[in-house]
C-alpha atoms as a PDB file:
ATOM      1  CA  MET A   1      -4.212   3.859 -15.178  1.00  0.00           C
ATOM      2  CA  LYS A   2      -3.757   0.156 -15.494  1.00  0.00           C
ATOM      3  CA  LEU A   3      -5.101  -3.089 -14.082  1.00  0.00           C
ATOM      4  CA  ILE A   4      -2.591  -5.165 -12.148  1.00  0.00           C
ATOM      5  CA  ARG A   5      -2.380  -8.191  -9.873  1.00  0.00           C
ATOM      6  CA  ILE A   6      -0.279  -7.991  -6.718  1.00  0.00           C
ATOM      7  CA  ASP A   7       1.538 -11.000  -5.242  1.00  0.00           C
ATOM      8  CA  ILE A   8       3.913 -10.514  -2.312  1.00  0.00           C
ATOM      9  CA  SER A   9       5.700 -13.241  -0.324  1.00  0.00           C
ATOM     10  CA  ASN A  10       7.610 -13.304   3.001  1.00  0.00           C
ATOM     11  CA  ILE A  11       6.003 -10.285   4.576  1.00  0.00           C
ATOM     12  CA  ALA A  12       6.635  -8.550   7.873  1.00  0.00           C
ATOM     13  CA  TYR A  13       3.208  -7.225   8.836  1.00  0.00           C
ATOM     14  CA  ALA A  14       2.152  -4.704  11.504  1.00  0.00           C
ATOM     15  CA  GLU A  15      -1.024  -2.816  12.358  1.00  0.00           C
ATOM     16  CA  LYS A  16      -0.629   0.773  13.556  1.00  0.00           C
ATOM     17  CA  LYS A  17      -2.855   3.731  14.339  1.00  0.00           C
ATOM     18  CA  VAL A  18      -1.343   7.178  13.694  1.00  0.00           C
ATOM     19  CA  SER A  19      -2.300  10.630  12.483  1.00  0.00           C
ATOM     20  CA  MET A  20      -1.873  11.521   8.820  1.00  0.00           C
ATOM     21  CA  ASP A  21       0.911  13.935   9.834  1.00  0.00           C
ATOM     22  CA  SER A  22       2.938  10.918  11.023  1.00  0.00           C
ATOM     23  CA  PHE A  23       2.322   8.770   7.925  1.00  0.00           C
ATOM     24  CA  LEU A  24       5.875   8.900   6.487  1.00  0.00           C
ATOM     25  CA  ASP A  25       7.378   8.564   9.990  1.00  0.00           C
ATOM     26  CA  LEU A  26       5.299   5.398  10.414  1.00  0.00           C
ATOM     27  CA  ILE A  27       6.792   3.863   7.276  1.00  0.00           C
ATOM     28  CA  GLU A  28      10.384   4.801   8.065  1.00  0.00           C
ATOM     29  CA  GLY A  29      10.021   3.695  11.692  1.00  0.00           C
ATOM     30  CA  CYS A  30       8.607   0.295  10.761  1.00  0.00           C
ATOM     31  CA  GLU A  31      11.361  -0.334   8.226  1.00  0.00           C
ATOM     32  CA  LYS A  32      14.087   0.486  10.779  1.00  0.00           C
ATOM     33  CA  LEU A  33      12.638  -1.894  13.384  1.00  0.00           C
ATOM     34  CA  LEU A  34      12.688  -4.907  11.122  1.00  0.00           C
ATOM     35  CA  PHE A  35      16.155  -5.558   9.814  1.00  0.00           C
ATOM     36  CA  GLU A  36      18.863  -7.727  11.317  1.00  0.00           C
ATOM     37  CA  THR A  37      21.899  -9.428   9.862  1.00  0.00           C
ATOM     38  CA  GLY A  38      20.793 -11.485   6.848  1.00  0.00           C
ATOM     39  CA  VAL A  39      17.265 -10.055   6.711  1.00  0.00           C
ATOM     40  CA  TYR A  40      16.598  -7.292   4.239  1.00  0.00           C
ATOM     41  CA  LYS A  41      13.700  -5.605   2.516  1.00  0.00           C
ATOM     42  CA  ASN A  42      13.256  -6.839  -1.073  1.00  0.00           C
ATOM     43  CA  GLY A  43      10.338  -4.760  -2.348  1.00  0.00           C
ATOM     44  CA  PRO A  44       8.361  -1.626  -1.612  1.00  0.00           C
ATOM     45  CA  THR A  45       6.695  -1.105   1.728  1.00  0.00           C
ATOM     46  CA  THR A  46       2.944  -1.267   1.170  1.00  0.00           C
ATOM     47  CA  ILE A  47       0.353   0.390   3.375  1.00  0.00           C
ATOM     48  CA  GLU A  48      -3.281  -0.723   3.568  1.00  0.00           C
ATOM     49  CA  THR A  49      -5.844   1.768   4.814  1.00  0.00           C
ATOM     50  CA  CYS A  50      -9.443   2.915   4.308  1.00  0.00           C
ATOM     51  CA  LEU A  51     -10.227   5.163   1.349  1.00  0.00           C
ATOM     52  CA  SER A  52     -12.910   6.994   3.314  1.00  0.00           C
ATOM     53  CA  THR A  53     -10.575   8.080   6.149  1.00  0.00           C
ATOM     54  CA  PHE A  54      -7.155   8.406   4.485  1.00  0.00           C
ATOM     55  CA  GLY A  55      -5.945  12.004   4.360  1.00  0.00           C
ATOM     56  CA  LYS A  56      -8.535  13.209   6.861  1.00  0.00           C
ATOM     57  CA  PRO A  57      -7.587  14.869  10.187  1.00  0.00           C
ATOM     58  CA  GLY A  58      -7.202  12.636  13.225  1.00  0.00           C
ATOM     59  CA  GLU A  59      -5.854   9.136  13.651  1.00  0.00           C
ATOM     60  CA  ALA A  60      -6.322   6.395  11.108  1.00  0.00           C
ATOM     61  CA  SER A  61      -5.589   2.674  11.093  1.00  0.00           C
ATOM     62  CA  PHE A  62      -2.837   1.403   8.808  1.00  0.00           C
ATOM     63  CA  LYS A  63      -1.568  -2.061   7.994  1.00  0.00           C
ATOM     64  CA  VAL A  64       2.098  -2.042   7.009  1.00  0.00           C
ATOM     65  CA  TYR A  65       3.460  -4.808   4.750  1.00  0.00           C
ATOM     66  CA  ILE A  66       7.239  -5.062   4.256  1.00  0.00           C
ATOM     67  CA  PRO A  67       8.442  -7.849   1.931  1.00  0.00           C
ATOM     68  CA  THR A  68      11.603  -9.576   3.134  1.00  0.00           C
ATOM     69  CA  ASN A  69      14.134 -11.887   1.528  1.00  0.00           C
ATOM     70  CA  ILE A  70      13.400 -14.728   3.987  1.00  0.00           C
ATOM     71  CA  PRO A  71      10.621 -15.682   6.417  1.00  0.00           C
ATOM     72  CA  ILE A  72      10.913 -13.861   9.755  1.00  0.00           C
ATOM     73  CA  GLU A  73       9.930 -14.775  13.288  1.00  0.00           C
ATOM     74  CA  GLY A  74       6.960 -12.821  14.601  1.00  0.00           C
ATOM     75  CA  ASN A  75       7.694 -10.522  17.560  1.00  0.00           C
ATOM     76  CA  ASP A  76       6.155  -7.635  19.500  1.00  0.00           C
ATOM     77  CA  GLU A  77       6.386  -5.327  16.469  1.00  0.00           C
ATOM     78  CA  PHE A  78       5.669  -7.609  13.495  1.00  0.00           C
ATOM     79  CA  GLN A  79       3.795 -10.713  12.504  1.00  0.00           C
ATOM     80  CA  TYR A  80       4.825 -12.945   9.625  1.00  0.00           C
ATOM     81  CA  LEU A  81       2.582 -13.342   6.588  1.00  0.00           C
ATOM     82  CA  GLU A  82       3.695 -15.990   4.088  1.00  0.00           C
ATOM     83  CA  HIS A  83       1.857 -14.684   1.030  1.00  0.00           C
ATOM     84  CA  PHE A  84      -0.493 -11.883   0.084  1.00  0.00           C
ATOM     85  CA  THR A  85      -2.474 -11.469  -3.164  1.00  0.00           C
ATOM     86  CA  ILE A  86      -4.764  -8.836  -4.613  1.00  0.00           C
ATOM     87  CA  LYS A  87      -6.314 -10.451  -7.681  1.00  0.00           C
ATOM     88  CA  GLN A  88      -7.102  -7.235  -9.528  1.00  0.00           C
ATOM     89  CA  CYS A  89      -6.719  -3.544  -8.828  1.00  0.00           C
ATOM     90  CA  VAL A  90      -6.583  -0.243 -10.636  1.00  0.00           C
ATOM     91  CA  SER A  91      -3.071   1.141 -10.271  1.00  0.00           C
ATOM     92  CA  GLU A  92      -1.324   4.482 -10.823  1.00  0.00           C
ATOM     93  CA  VAL A  93       2.054   5.891  -9.734  1.00  0.00           C
ATOM     94  CA  THR A  94       2.219   9.510  -8.581  1.00  0.00           C
ATOM     95  CA  PRO A  95       4.481  11.732  -6.463  1.00  0.00           C
ATOM     96  CA  PHE A  96       3.631  11.793  -2.764  1.00  0.00           C
ATOM     97  CA  ASP A  97       2.831  15.508  -2.766  1.00  0.00           C
ATOM     98  CA  GLU A  98      -0.170  17.827  -2.904  1.00  0.00           C
ATOM     99  CA  HIS A  99      -1.462  15.999  -6.004  1.00  0.00           C
ATOM    100  CA  PHE A 100      -1.582  12.633  -4.237  1.00  0.00           C
ATOM    101  CA  LEU A 101      -5.033  12.841  -2.593  1.00  0.00           C
ATOM    102  CA  PRO A 102      -6.697  14.301  -5.721  1.00  0.00           C
ATOM    103  CA  LYS A 103      -5.176  11.382  -7.700  1.00  0.00           C
ATOM    104  CA  ILE A 104      -7.027   8.936  -5.441  1.00  0.00           C
ATOM    105  CA  GLU A 105     -10.288  10.768  -6.159  1.00  0.00           C
ATOM    106  CA  GLU A 106      -9.503  10.700  -9.888  1.00  0.00           C
ATOM    107  CA  MET A 107      -8.947   6.923  -9.690  1.00  0.00           C
ATOM    108  CA  LYS A 108     -12.248   6.386  -7.869  1.00  0.00           C
ATOM    109  CA  GLN A 109     -14.003   8.390 -10.603  1.00  0.00           C
ATOM    110  CA  TYR A 110     -12.221   6.332 -13.283  1.00  0.00           C
ATOM    111  CA  ILE A 111     -13.428   3.102 -11.641  1.00  0.00           C
ATOM    112  CA  HIS A 112     -16.988   4.449 -11.613  1.00  0.00           C
ATOM    113  CA  ASP A 113     -16.811   5.762 -15.209  1.00  0.00           C
ATOM    114  CA  GLU A 114     -15.484   2.415 -16.503  1.00  0.00           C
ATOM    115  CA  GLY A 115     -18.322   0.498 -14.819  1.00  0.00           C
ATOM    116  CA  LEU A 116     -15.936  -1.283 -12.449  1.00  0.00           C
ATOM    117  CA  GLU A 117     -16.704  -1.980  -8.801  1.00  0.00           C
ATOM    118  CA  MET A 118     -14.379  -1.339  -5.874  1.00  0.00           C
ATOM    119  CA  LEU A 119     -13.861  -4.146  -3.364  1.00  0.00           C
ATOM    120  CA  GLY A 120     -14.771  -2.444  -0.107  1.00  0.00           C
ATOM    121  CA  ASP A 121     -13.216   0.761   1.185  1.00  0.00           C
ATOM    122  CA  THR A 122      -9.562  -0.262   0.895  1.00  0.00           C
ATOM    123  CA  VAL A 123      -6.538   1.282  -0.777  1.00  0.00           C
ATOM    124  CA  PHE A 124      -3.008  -0.142  -0.919  1.00  0.00           C
ATOM    125  CA  LEU A 125      -0.155   2.349  -1.192  1.00  0.00           C
ATOM    126  CA  ALA A 126       3.244   1.021  -2.279  1.00  0.00           C
ATOM    127  CA  ILE A 127       5.831   3.587  -1.189  1.00  0.00           C
ATOM    128  CA  LEU A 128       8.630   4.117  -3.716  1.00  0.00           C
ATOM    129  CA  PRO A 129      11.510   6.302  -2.513  1.00  0.00           C
ATOM    130  CA  ILE A 130      13.366   7.495  -5.625  1.00  0.00           C
ATOM    131  CA  PHE A 131      16.330   9.886  -5.482  1.00  0.00           C
ATOM    132  CA  GLY A 132      15.277  11.417  -2.178  1.00  0.00           C
ATOM    133  CA  GLN A 133      11.628  11.854  -3.155  1.00  0.00           C
ATOM    134  CA  HIS A 134       8.669   9.672  -2.262  1.00  0.00           C
ATOM    135  CA  PHE A 135       6.435   8.313  -5.001  1.00  0.00           C
ATOM    136  CA  VAL A 136       3.469   6.089  -4.337  1.00  0.00           C
ATOM    137  CA  GLU A 137       1.809   3.390  -6.389  1.00  0.00           C
ATOM    138  CA  ILE A 138      -1.872   3.695  -5.535  1.00  0.00           C
ATOM    139  CA  ASN A 139      -3.712   0.372  -5.830  1.00  0.00           C
ATOM    140  CA  ILE A 140      -7.490   0.222  -5.424  1.00  0.00           C
ATOM    141  CA  PRO A 141      -8.841  -3.349  -5.417  1.00  0.00           C
ATOM    142  CA  ILE A 142     -11.771  -4.009  -7.742  1.00  0.00           C
ATOM    143  CA  LYS A 143     -14.091  -6.934  -8.360  1.00  0.00           C
ATOM    144  CA  GLU A 144     -12.356  -9.185 -10.830  1.00  0.00           C
ATOM    145  CA  ILE A 145     -13.106  -8.746 -14.522  1.00  0.00           C
ATOM    146  CA  SER A 146     -11.892 -10.972 -17.314  1.00  0.00           C
ATOM    147  CA  ASP A 147     -10.939  -8.357 -19.930  1.00  0.00           C
ATOM    148  CA  ALA A 148      -8.212  -5.755 -19.481  1.00  0.00           C
ATOM    149  CA  ILE A 149      -9.166  -2.117 -19.898  1.00  0.00           C
END
């Protein structure tokens, strides 16, 4: 696990509420709605959700962030966010499979064991499709510390 800072600019942003079963459909659907001639995605789609409810049965709230090459006009589906920063988070990349949810628990334990403090109940999931498989960079924001782990 590593500590990273996240800076994203020119973001198409949407808030959605769906069941966990529809999580990947949510991502793919949002990405298809966005693009027009001259506008393209230039980074991974990132999902913000609550650690305490993610992966549980029922509906959950998700914020979808899609970085674009240029600023976009807000519409019925998306709002425009100029810049987004997470000053410090614990980060790990893992396959989006049956080991994904246990990896989140392992990261929370790591944060506790290292004497770090989570910032709220939030997790950011950067979705990385690679050769037909989905990987995810799990990012859990922490209170800023000055020394790297």
